[in-house]
């Protein structure tokens, strides 16, 4: 079967891109990275893509008159690369409604919180401030509203009493690297299908593990 062609949008360090590149290195994985686009010219993510032999493109948002023009350039590059699924992997630009709707149900994002809690930036600080006992990360289909859309996979980590934002971020990031390729695989295999505001995952086994923190 043809592999799903991924277009990965990045702005920074690219560790989630790396998780996708590593997954795609397995010939049995049902997707491949067709193009990596960065809006930041010196993003380390570009080096990762080049090392993996994947085509890269820099589209500097500052060179465009407005968001619509920037998004149109992204859209053209993704379509030219015959991308099937757009993956936002630490892409720190807001996308226009026109762009998002043009890729409806074919664009996913990884976000470092258990959505719908803690949208936006500084999610680990938000979690510590709120005093939650569990935190985590979410892969979801993108809708025009920020950090909104049908949830595909979530991963949970406990919050420890002595955590600071960096410790918590590191614990969550490890889980991000597991759930992002998992979500891509479920979509590529046709197992994750949008239904209303949610995603139905066929054939997946939901975890029945109960977590209590602090432990009783
Ligand atoms: C990741 O933690 C990702 O979840 C987050 O940025 C980081 C990028 O790291 N994304 C967002 O906050 C999007 N709202 P990476 O460049 O190493 O993948």
Short mmCIF file of C-alpha atoms and ligand atoms in Angstrom, two decimals:
data_model
loop_
_atom_site.label_atom_id
_atom_site.label_comp_id
_atom_site.label_asym_id
_atom_site.label_seq_id
_atom_site.Cartn_x
_atom_site.Cartn_y
_atom_site.Cartn_z
CA UNK A 1 0.00 0.00 0.00
CA UNK A 2 1.21 3.55 -0.74
CA UNK A 3 2.54 5.30 2.32
CA UNK A 4 0.78 8.42 3.58
CA UNK A 5 2.81 11.49 2.59
CA UNK A 6 3.42 13.79 5.57
CA UNK A 7 4.14 17.51 5.40
CA UNK A 8 5.64 18.53 8.75
CA UNK A 9 5.54 22.18 9.85
CA UNK A 10 8.14 23.20 12.43
CA UNK A 11 9.55 26.29 14.13
CA UNK A 12 12.21 25.02 16.53
CA UNK A 13 14.12 22.13 17.97
CA UNK A 14 12.16 19.46 16.11
CA UNK A 15 12.20 16.58 18.57
CA UNK A 16 8.67 15.63 17.54
CA UNK A 17 9.74 15.77 13.89
CA UNK A 18 12.57 13.40 14.88
CA UNK A 19 10.04 10.99 16.39
CA UNK A 20 8.18 10.96 13.06
CA UNK A 21 11.40 10.56 11.05
CA UNK A 22 12.44 7.65 13.27
CA UNK A 23 9.05 5.96 12.89
CA UNK A 24 9.12 6.47 9.11
CA UNK A 25 12.58 4.87 8.91
CA UNK A 26 10.81 1.55 9.48
CA UNK A 27 9.66 0.35 6.04
CA UNK A 28 6.57 -1.17 7.68
CA UNK A 29 5.43 2.22 9.00
CA UNK A 30 2.52 3.38 6.80
CA UNK A 31 3.75 6.97 6.31
CA UNK A 32 6.77 8.91 5.05
CA UNK A 33 7.90 12.49 5.51
CA UNK A 34 7.56 14.16 2.09
CA UNK A 35 8.46 17.72 3.13
CA UNK A 36 9.50 19.70 6.20
CA UNK A 37 8.65 23.41 6.24
CA UNK A 38 10.03 25.84 8.81
CA UNK A 39 9.10 29.48 9.26
CA UNK A 40 12.36 29.94 11.20
CA UNK A 41 15.47 29.74 8.96
CA UNK A 42 17.87 28.43 11.63
CA UNK A 43 15.48 25.96 13.33
CA UNK A 44 17.37 22.82 14.40
CA UNK A 45 14.46 20.81 12.98
CA UNK A 46 15.80 21.60 9.49
CA UNK A 47 19.14 19.96 10.34
CA UNK A 48 17.27 16.86 11.53
CA UNK A 49 15.32 16.68 8.26
CA UNK A 50 18.46 17.13 6.16
CA UNK A 51 20.23 14.36 8.11
CA UNK A 52 17.31 12.07 7.31
CA UNK A 53 17.50 13.01 3.61
CA UNK A 54 14.08 14.67 3.63
CA UNK A 55 13.32 17.77 1.48
CA UNK A 56 13.13 21.03 3.44
CA UNK A 57 11.78 24.47 2.76
CA UNK A 58 12.00 27.73 4.68
CA UNK A 59 8.96 30.01 4.39
CA UNK A 60 9.65 33.13 6.45
CA UNK A 61 6.43 34.60 7.78
CA UNK A 62 8.08 38.02 7.98
CA UNK A 63 8.37 38.17 4.20
CA UNK A 64 4.61 38.12 3.67
CA UNK A 65 2.18 41.03 3.84
CA UNK A 66 -0.32 39.14 6.01
CA UNK A 67 -1.25 35.73 7.40
CA UNK A 68 -3.32 34.80 4.36
CA UNK A 69 -0.37 35.31 2.00
CA UNK A 70 1.96 33.30 4.27
CA UNK A 71 -0.57 30.48 4.55
CA UNK A 72 -1.09 30.50 0.76
CA UNK A 73 2.65 29.90 0.31
CA UNK A 74 2.54 27.00 2.80
CA UNK A 75 -0.50 25.57 1.05
CA UNK A 76 1.12 25.74 -2.40
CA UNK A 77 4.30 24.01 -1.18
CA UNK A 78 2.35 21.23 0.57
CA UNK A 79 0.20 20.59 -2.47
CA UNK A 80 3.18 20.62 -4.80
CA UNK A 81 4.82 17.97 -2.59
CA UNK A 82 1.59 15.92 -2.85
CA UNK A 83 1.19 15.91 0.93
CA UNK A 84 -1.70 13.84 2.32
CA UNK A 85 -1.47 14.83 5.99
CA UNK A 86 -0.09 18.04 7.52
CA UNK A 87 1.58 17.54 10.92
CA UNK A 88 2.16 20.58 13.13
CA UNK A 89 5.23 19.66 15.18
CA UNK A 90 6.03 22.66 17.36
CA UNK A 91 4.88 25.08 14.66
CA UNK A 92 4.44 28.35 16.51
CA UNK A 93 2.30 30.32 14.04
CA UNK A 94 -1.47 30.68 14.09
CA UNK A 95 -3.00 29.42 10.86
CA UNK A 96 -5.89 31.15 9.09
CA UNK A 97 -9.34 29.62 8.94
CA UNK A 98 -9.02 29.38 5.15
CA UNK A 99 -5.86 27.27 5.40
CA UNK A 100 -7.21 25.05 8.17
CA UNK A 101 -10.51 24.43 6.37
CA UNK A 102 -8.61 23.65 3.16
CA UNK A 103 -6.93 20.77 5.02
CA UNK A 104 -9.94 19.79 7.14
CA UNK A 105 -9.42 16.37 8.78
CA UNK A 106 -6.02 16.21 7.05
CA UNK A 107 -4.11 18.37 9.53
CA UNK A 108 -3.05 17.36 13.04
CA UNK A 109 -1.25 19.09 15.90
CA UNK A 110 0.63 17.94 18.98
CA UNK A 111 -0.02 20.03 22.06
CA UNK A 112 1.72 19.69 25.46
CA UNK A 113 -1.34 19.39 27.69
CA UNK A 114 -4.39 17.23 28.18
CA UNK A 115 -6.78 19.30 26.05
CA UNK A 116 -9.18 20.98 26.55
CA UNK A 117 -7.16 22.02 29.62
CA UNK A 118 -4.34 24.52 29.20
CA UNK A 119 -4.55 25.82 25.66
CA UNK A 120 -1.94 28.22 24.33
CA UNK A 121 1.60 28.70 25.61
CA UNK A 122 3.38 27.80 28.88
CA UNK A 123 1.20 24.75 29.40
CA UNK A 124 3.50 23.22 32.04
CA UNK A 125 3.47 26.41 34.10
CA UNK A 126 -0.33 26.49 33.69
CA UNK A 127 -0.59 22.91 34.97
CA UNK A 128 1.61 23.59 38.00
CA UNK A 129 -0.30 26.78 38.75
CA UNK A 130 -3.62 24.89 38.57
CA UNK A 131 -2.30 22.20 40.91
CA UNK A 132 -3.43 19.27 38.76
CA UNK A 133 -2.17 15.80 39.72
CA UNK A 134 -1.95 14.59 36.12
CA UNK A 135 -0.74 16.34 33.00
CA UNK A 136 0.14 15.17 29.52
CA UNK A 137 -0.13 15.73 25.82
CA UNK A 138 -2.67 15.51 23.01
CA UNK A 139 -2.64 14.85 19.28
CA UNK A 140 -5.76 16.30 17.65
CA UNK A 141 -7.19 17.26 14.29
CA UNK A 142 -6.88 21.01 13.83
CA UNK A 143 -9.84 23.38 13.77
CA UNK A 144 -9.64 27.15 13.26
CA UNK A 145 -9.91 27.86 17.01
CA UNK A 146 -6.55 27.66 18.85
CA UNK A 147 -5.75 24.18 20.23
CA UNK A 148 -9.22 22.94 19.37
CA UNK A 149 -10.39 19.92 17.39
CA UNK A 150 -11.20 16.20 17.56
CA UNK A 151 -8.79 14.34 19.87
CA UNK A 152 -6.96 11.34 18.42
CA UNK A 153 -4.56 10.24 21.18
CA UNK A 154 -3.62 11.50 24.64
CA UNK A 155 -0.80 10.51 26.96
CA UNK A 156 -0.81 11.12 30.71
CA UNK A 157 2.01 11.70 33.20
CA UNK A 158 1.81 12.25 36.95
CA UNK A 159 2.75 15.63 38.39
CA UNK A 160 5.25 15.22 41.23
CA UNK A 161 5.33 17.41 44.31
CA UNK A 162 8.84 18.67 43.53
CA UNK A 163 8.25 19.33 39.81
CA UNK A 164 9.21 22.55 38.16
CA UNK A 165 8.10 23.40 34.62
CA UNK A 166 11.29 21.99 33.06
CA UNK A 167 11.02 18.63 34.84
CA UNK A 168 7.37 18.34 33.90
CA UNK A 169 8.05 19.37 30.28
CA UNK A 170 10.73 16.68 29.95
CA UNK A 171 8.37 14.00 31.29
CA UNK A 172 5.61 15.09 28.90
CA UNK A 173 7.96 15.36 25.90
CA UNK A 174 8.92 11.69 26.15
CA UNK A 175 5.25 10.81 25.84
CA UNK A 176 4.77 13.25 22.94
CA UNK A 177 7.38 11.29 21.01
CA UNK A 178 5.30 8.14 21.48
CA UNK A 179 1.82 9.46 20.74
CA UNK A 180 2.62 11.54 17.63
CA UNK A 181 3.76 8.56 15.51
CA UNK A 182 0.91 6.50 16.99
CA UNK A 183 -1.67 9.05 15.83
CA UNK A 184 -0.11 9.16 12.35
CA UNK A 185 -0.23 5.38 12.13
CA UNK A 186 -3.88 5.22 13.20
CA UNK A 187 -4.80 7.80 10.54
CA UNK A 188 -2.68 6.14 7.83
CA UNK A 189 -4.30 2.79 8.53
CA UNK A 190 -7.77 4.32 8.39
CA UNK A 191 -8.39 3.44 12.03
CA UNK A 192 -8.94 7.00 13.30
CA UNK A 193 -12.00 8.59 11.73
CA UNK A 194 -13.56 11.93 12.65
CA UNK A 195 -17.13 11.57 13.89
CA UNK A 196 -18.82 14.76 15.02
CA UNK A 197 -16.59 16.51 17.53
CA UNK A 198 -14.60 13.38 18.27
CA UNK A 199 -12.55 10.66 16.63
CA UNK A 200 -13.62 7.05 16.52
CA UNK A 201 -10.63 4.72 16.76
CA UNK A 202 -11.38 1.31 15.32
CA UNK A 203 -9.70 -1.77 16.60
CA UNK A 204 -7.73 0.16 19.21
CA UNK A 205 -7.61 -1.18 22.73
CA UNK A 206 -8.33 1.51 25.28
CA UNK A 207 -6.19 1.32 28.36
CA UNK A 208 -8.13 0.38 31.49
CA UNK A 209 -5.31 1.39 33.81
CA UNK A 210 -6.48 3.49 36.74
CA UNK A 211 -4.03 6.09 37.98
CA UNK A 212 -4.30 7.76 41.37
CA UNK A 213 -1.86 10.50 42.38
CA UNK A 214 -0.74 10.71 45.14
CA UNK A 215 -0.87 6.94 45.45
CA UNK A 216 -3.37 5.79 48.08
C1 LIG B 1 6.42 20.41 21.87
O1 LIG B 1 6.36 20.26 23.26
C2 LIG B 1 5.04 20.63 21.29
O2 LIG B 1 4.05 19.89 21.94
C3 LIG B 1 4.87 22.12 21.52
O3 LIG B 1 6.10 22.69 21.23
C4 LIG B 1 7.12 21.72 21.50
C5 LIG B 1 7.97 21.57 20.27
O4 LIG B 1 9.08 20.77 20.53
N1 LIG B 1 3.83 22.65 20.71
C6 LIG B 1 3.06 23.66 21.07
O5 LIG B 1 3.18 24.23 22.13
C7 LIG B 1 2.04 24.08 20.04
N2 LIG B 1 1.02 24.88 20.65
P1 LIG B 1 9.89 20.09 19.36
O6 LIG B 1 10.26 21.21 18.38
O7 LIG B 1 11.10 19.51 20.01
O8 LIG B 1 9.02 19.06 18.72
#
